[in-house]
Amino acid sequence: MKKTALLTTNVPGFPKRSGKVRDIYELSSELLLIATDRISAFDVVMPNGIPDKGRVLTQISLFWFAKLADVVANHVLSADLKELPAPFRSDEFEGRFMLCKQAKVLPVECVVRGYLAGSGWKEYQATGTVCGVAVPAGLGECEELPEPIFTPASKAELGDHDENISFERAAEIIGTEMAARVRDVSLQLYSAGRDHARGHGVIIADTKFEFGIDDDGELMLIDEVLTPDSSRFWPAETYQAGRDQDSFDKQYVRNYLEEIKFNKQPPGPVLPKEIIQATRQKYLQAYTLLTGEAFPWA
Ligand SMILES: Nc1ncnc2c1ncn2[C@@H]1O[C@H](COP(=O)(O)OP(=O)(O)OP(=O)(O)O)[C@@H](O)[C@H]1O
Ligand SMILES: [Mg+2]
């Protein structure tokens, strides 16, 4: 069967807003997050999508929300199509939505890094720190840190890049107590996720969590959790410290964009079929490895 990508949703009578990947509907007090198949690279959304990517991200997030529920409360209310208003009960949405509690989103992105990669590696080589946090000398590229570190970022407006901030700055933005709380919870979530993933052939090098406050003032984990979009996943099989690693999911897209010398400004180029197919296989593989289950919509 030929798979097509769901690039956008449109449900008459229901206004939406759109992030890079998700379409968001406000249903009275609840929030309906629908993950489309849009893919972004270098913060630019590509014109074509990856069929079923939204389902993979949603199913991986649901897996972690359930698994990590004893660490912190989360925003999930339901993933059952029958719970949605009738106009949303369509097969194309099956598996790719979450009905959620509406949160007051904390304006700090909670990044945890367990390995020295990307901008962290660059900074470490220059200054021996990662986002201002001192890290032992003598570590190689992509090497595991002795302890995971919390390196918050400020939430950028749509189209902007997130900006790394110090823990002190995060404390100024959301308060010292809240900053300490989300730091501790983020480190716990990462460690639990890392350990599970490692036992399933996936290294989670780093990740970004988002938190919000519910109507009762309680902290909850929101958005997506430990997915290939919110994290750096590496295949454990080929991992080796001391060199760059293949990214699990977006390597084909990034390589292609480098090859055609994409200037990293919108609009993105149309991705060739082979790149779409190879990328789709990687997303499905991430789901299968992490959950130990076959992907239900493959
Ligand atoms: N329970 C919730 N309550 C309110 N907002 C939420 C909740 N869960 C997720 N969100 C927000 O919904 C949006 C999800 O859309 P999407 O993932 O496409 O955004 P994005 O463009 O990737 O932006 P970001 O880089 O901030 O994730 C995010 O802005 C996220 O902060
Ligand atoms: Mg997002």
Coordinates of C-alpha atoms and ligand atoms in Angstrom, one line a residue:
M1 CA 0.0 0.0 0.0
K2 CA 1.3 3.4 -0.9
K3 CA 1.7 5.6 2.2
T4 CA 1.1 9.3 2.1
A5 CA 2.2 11.8 4.6
L6 CA -0.3 13.9 6.5
L7 CA 1.0 17.4 6.2
T8 CA -1.7 19.4 7.8
T9 CA -5.1 18.9 9.4
N10 CA -8.3 20.9 8.8
V11 CA -11.4 20.2 10.8
P12 CA -14.2 22.7 9.8
G13 CA -15.5 24.7 12.8
F14 CA -12.4 24.1 14.9
P15 CA -9.7 26.7 14.8
K16 CA -6.1 25.4 15.2
R17 CA -2.7 26.7 15.8
S18 CA 0.4 24.9 14.3
G19 CA 3.8 24.2 15.7
K20 CA 6.5 22.9 13.4
V21 CA 5.1 19.3 13.7
R22 CA 1.8 19.4 15.6
D23 CA -1.5 20.9 15.0
I24 CA -3.2 22.1 18.2
Y25 CA -6.9 22.3 18.8
E26 CA -8.4 23.8 22.0
L27 CA -11.5 21.8 22.9
S28 CA -13.1 23.6 25.9
S29 CA -10.7 22.9 28.7
E30 CA -8.7 20.2 26.9
L31 CA -6.0 20.4 24.3
L32 CA -5.9 18.1 21.3
L33 CA -2.4 17.6 20.0
I34 CA -2.3 16.0 16.5
A35 CA 1.2 15.1 15.3
T36 CA 1.4 15.5 11.5
D37 CA 4.1 13.9 9.4
R38 CA 5.9 17.2 8.9
I39 CA 9.7 17.0 9.4
S40 CA 12.0 19.9 10.2
A41 CA 15.7 20.0 9.9
F42 CA 17.8 22.9 11.1
D43 CA 14.5 24.3 12.3
V44 CA 13.1 24.6 8.8
V45 CA 10.0 22.5 7.9
M46 CA 10.4 20.6 4.7
P47 CA 7.7 20.8 2.0
N48 CA 7.1 17.0 2.0
G49 CA 6.7 14.7 5.1
I50 CA 7.5 11.3 6.4
P51 CA 4.5 9.0 6.3
D52 CA 3.5 7.8 9.8
K53 CA 6.2 9.9 11.5
G54 CA 3.4 11.6 13.6
R55 CA 2.2 8.2 14.7
V56 CA 5.7 7.1 15.7
L57 CA 6.3 10.2 17.8
T58 CA 2.9 9.9 19.4
Q59 CA 3.2 6.2 20.2
I60 CA 6.8 6.6 21.6
S61 CA 5.6 9.5 23.8
L62 CA 2.6 7.5 25.1
F63 CA 5.0 4.6 25.8
W64 CA 7.2 6.9 27.9
F65 CA 4.4 8.8 29.6
A66 CA 3.1 5.5 30.9
K67 CA 6.5 4.2 31.8
L68 CA 7.6 7.3 33.6
A69 CA 4.4 8.2 35.3
D70 CA 5.8 7.4 38.7
V71 CA 8.5 10.1 38.3
V72 CA 6.1 12.9 37.5
A73 CA 2.5 13.5 36.5
N74 CA 1.8 14.2 32.8
H75 CA -0.7 15.8 30.5
V76 CA -2.2 12.8 28.9
L77 CA -6.0 12.3 29.2
S78 CA -6.7 9.9 26.3
A79 CA -5.5 8.5 23.1
D80 CA -8.8 6.8 22.2
L81 CA -10.5 8.1 19.1
K82 CA -13.9 7.5 20.6
E83 CA -13.2 10.2 23.2
L84 CA -12.9 12.9 20.5
P85 CA -15.6 15.1 19.2
A86 CA -17.2 13.4 16.1
P87 CA -15.5 15.6 13.4
F88 CA -12.1 14.3 14.7
R89 CA -13.0 10.6 14.6
S90 CA -11.2 9.9 11.4
D91 CA -8.8 7.1 10.5
E92 CA -6.2 9.6 9.4
F93 CA -5.9 10.8 13.0
E94 CA -5.8 7.4 14.6
G95 CA -2.6 6.8 16.5
R96 CA -1.3 10.4 16.1
F97 CA -3.2 12.4 18.7
M98 CA -3.2 13.0 22.4
L99 CA -6.0 14.5 24.3
C100 CA -4.2 16.5 27.0
K101 CA -4.7 18.7 30.0
Q102 CA -4.1 22.3 29.0
A103 CA -1.0 23.6 30.7
K104 CA 0.5 26.9 31.5
V105 CA 3.8 26.1 29.7
L106 CA 7.0 26.9 31.6
P107 CA 9.1 29.1 29.4
V108 CA 12.2 27.1 29.9
E109 CA 13.2 24.0 27.8
C110 CA 14.6 21.3 30.1
V111 CA 17.6 19.9 28.2
V112 CA 19.5 16.9 29.7
R113 CA 22.8 15.8 28.1
G114 CA 24.3 12.4 28.9
Y115 CA 26.9 12.5 26.1
L116 CA 29.2 15.0 24.6
A117 CA 27.7 15.8 21.2
G118 CA 26.8 18.7 18.9
S119 CA 27.2 22.2 20.3
G120 CA 28.1 20.6 23.6
W121 CA 31.2 19.0 22.1
K122 CA 32.2 22.2 20.3
E123 CA 32.0 24.2 23.5
Y124 CA 33.8 21.6 25.5
Q125 CA 36.8 21.6 23.1
A126 CA 37.0 25.4 23.3
T127 CA 36.4 26.0 27.0
G128 CA 36.1 22.6 28.9
T129 CA 32.5 23.4 29.7
V130 CA 29.1 22.5 28.3
C131 CA 26.6 25.3 28.5
G132 CA 28.8 26.8 31.2
V133 CA 28.8 23.6 33.3
A134 CA 32.3 22.3 34.1
V135 CA 33.0 18.8 32.7
P136 CA 36.0 16.6 33.5
A137 CA 38.9 17.0 31.0
G138 CA 40.1 14.4 28.6
L139 CA 36.7 13.3 27.2
G140 CA 36.3 12.4 23.5
E141 CA 33.6 13.3 21.0
C142 CA 30.3 11.6 21.8
E143 CA 31.7 10.1 25.0
E144 CA 29.4 9.6 27.9
L145 CA 29.6 12.2 30.6
P146 CA 30.4 10.9 34.1
E147 CA 26.9 12.3 35.2
P148 CA 24.1 13.6 33.0
I149 CA 23.9 17.4 33.1
F150 CA 20.9 19.8 33.0
T151 CA 21.4 22.6 30.5
P152 CA 18.3 24.6 30.2
A153 CA 17.3 26.8 27.2
S154 CA 14.9 29.6 26.8
K155 CA 11.9 28.8 24.6
A156 CA 12.2 30.7 21.3
E157 CA 9.3 32.2 19.4
L158 CA 8.2 30.3 16.2
G159 CA 11.0 30.4 13.6
D160 CA 13.7 31.3 16.2
H161 CA 16.3 29.0 17.6
D162 CA 16.2 28.2 21.3
E163 CA 19.0 29.8 23.3
N164 CA 21.1 28.1 26.0
I165 CA 20.8 29.7 29.4
S166 CA 22.5 29.1 32.7
F167 CA 20.7 27.5 35.6
E168 CA 20.8 30.9 37.4
R169 CA 19.0 32.5 34.4
A170 CA 16.4 29.7 34.4
A171 CA 15.9 30.4 38.1
E172 CA 15.3 34.1 37.4
I173 CA 12.7 33.1 34.8
I174 CA 10.7 30.5 36.6
G175 CA 11.8 30.9 40.2
T176 CA 14.6 29.1 42.1
E177 CA 12.4 26.4 43.6
M178 CA 10.7 25.5 40.3
A179 CA 14.0 25.5 38.4
A180 CA 15.5 23.1 41.0
R181 CA 12.4 20.9 40.7
V182 CA 12.4 20.6 36.9
R183 CA 16.1 20.0 37.0
D184 CA 15.8 17.1 39.4
V185 CA 12.8 15.7 37.6
S186 CA 14.4 16.0 34.2
L187 CA 17.6 14.2 35.4
Q188 CA 15.5 11.4 36.8
L189 CA 13.4 11.1 33.6
Y190 CA 16.5 11.1 31.4
S191 CA 18.3 8.5 33.5
A192 CA 15.3 6.1 33.6
G193 CA 14.8 6.6 29.8
R194 CA 18.5 6.2 29.0
D195 CA 18.7 2.9 31.0
H196 CA 15.6 1.4 29.3
A197 CA 16.8 2.5 25.8
R198 CA 20.3 1.2 26.3
G199 CA 18.9 -2.2 27.0
H200 CA 17.0 -2.0 23.7
G201 CA 19.8 -0.9 21.4
V202 CA 19.3 2.8 21.5
I203 CA 21.6 5.4 23.0
I204 CA 19.7 8.6 24.1
A205 CA 22.6 11.1 24.0
D206 CA 20.5 14.1 25.0
T207 CA 16.9 15.2 25.2
K208 CA 14.6 18.1 25.8
F209 CA 11.6 18.0 28.2
E210 CA 8.8 20.5 28.5
F211 CA 6.8 21.0 31.6
G212 CA 3.7 22.9 32.5
I213 CA 1.4 23.7 35.4
D214 CA -2.1 22.3 35.5
D215 CA -5.3 24.0 36.8
D216 CA -4.5 22.9 40.3
G217 CA -1.0 24.4 40.2
E218 CA 0.7 21.0 39.9
L219 CA 3.7 20.3 37.8
M220 CA 3.3 18.0 34.8
L221 CA 5.3 16.7 31.9
I222 CA 3.8 17.9 28.6
D223 CA 4.5 17.9 24.8
E224 CA 6.5 14.9 23.5
V225 CA 8.8 12.7 25.5
L226 CA 12.1 11.0 24.6
T227 CA 11.3 10.8 20.9
P228 CA 13.8 11.0 18.0
D229 CA 12.5 14.5 17.4
S230 CA 13.1 15.8 21.0
S231 CA 16.3 13.8 21.5
R232 CA 19.5 12.7 19.9
F233 CA 19.2 8.9 19.4
W234 CA 22.2 6.8 18.3
P235 CA 22.2 3.1 17.4
A236 CA 24.0 1.3 20.2
E237 CA 25.3 -1.3 17.8
T238 CA 27.6 1.0 16.0
Y239 CA 28.3 3.5 18.8
Q240 CA 31.9 4.3 19.5
A241 CA 33.2 7.2 21.5
G242 CA 35.9 9.4 20.0
R243 CA 34.1 10.2 16.7
D244 CA 30.8 11.6 15.3
Q245 CA 27.9 9.2 15.4
D246 CA 25.2 8.6 12.8
S247 CA 22.0 10.1 14.0
F248 CA 19.3 7.5 14.3
D249 CA 16.5 9.2 12.3
K250 CA 17.5 12.4 10.5
Q251 CA 20.9 11.3 9.1
Y252 CA 19.6 10.9 5.6
V253 CA 17.8 14.2 5.6
R254 CA 20.7 16.1 7.1
N255 CA 23.2 14.4 4.7
Y256 CA 21.0 15.2 1.8
L257 CA 20.7 18.8 2.8
E258 CA 24.5 19.1 3.3
E259 CA 25.0 17.5 -0.1
I260 CA 22.8 20.1 -1.9
K261 CA 24.3 22.8 0.3
F262 CA 21.0 23.9 1.7
N263 CA 21.4 27.4 3.2
K264 CA 19.3 26.5 6.3
Q265 CA 16.8 29.2 5.5
P266 CA 13.1 28.6 4.6
P267 CA 11.7 27.3 2.3
G268 CA 13.3 23.9 2.5
P269 CA 13.8 21.8 -0.6
V270 CA 11.6 18.9 -1.6
L271 CA 13.1 15.7 -0.3
P272 CA 13.7 12.8 -2.8
K273 CA 11.6 9.6 -2.4
E274 CA 14.6 7.5 -1.3
I275 CA 15.4 10.0 1.5
I276 CA 11.7 9.9 2.6
Q277 CA 11.6 6.1 2.6
A278 CA 14.9 5.6 4.4
T279 CA 14.0 8.1 7.0
R280 CA 10.6 6.5 7.5
Q281 CA 12.3 3.1 8.1
K282 CA 14.5 4.7 10.8
Y283 CA 11.5 6.2 12.6
L284 CA 9.7 2.8 12.6
Q285 CA 12.9 1.1 13.8
A286 CA 13.2 3.5 16.7
Y287 CA 9.6 2.6 17.7
T288 CA 10.2 -1.1 17.4
L289 CA 13.5 -1.1 19.3
L290 CA 12.3 1.0 22.2
T291 CA 8.9 -0.6 22.7
G292 CA 9.8 -4.2 21.6
E293 CA 6.6 -4.1 19.5
A294 CA 5.9 -4.1 15.8
F295 CA 4.6 -0.8 14.6
P296 CA 0.8 -1.2 14.4
W297 CA 0.4 1.0 11.2
A298 CA 3.4 -0.2 9.2
Ligands
LIG1 N1 -0.3 20.1 27.7 C1 0.1 21.2 27.0 N2 -0.5 22.4 27.2 C2 -0.1 23.5 26.5 N3 0.8 23.5 25.5 C3 1.3 22.3 25.2 C4 1.0 21.1 25.9 N4 1.7 20.1 25.4 C5 2.5 20.6 24.3 N5 2.2 22.0 24.2 C6 2.8 22.9 23.2 O1 2.3 22.5 21.9 C7 3.3 22.7 20.9 C8 3.5 21.4 20.2 O2 3.8 21.7 18.8 P1 5.1 21.4 18.1 O3 5.8 20.2 18.8 O4 4.8 21.2 16.7 O5 5.9 22.7 18.4 P2 7.3 23.1 17.9 O6 7.2 23.9 16.7 O7 8.2 21.8 17.8 O8 7.8 24.0 19.0 P3 8.8 23.5 20.1 O9 10.2 23.7 19.5 O10 8.5 24.5 21.2 O11 8.5 22.1 20.5 C9 4.6 23.2 21.6 O12 4.6 24.6 21.5 C10 4.3 22.8 23.1 O13 4.9 23.7 24.0
MG2 MG 7.9 20.3 19.6

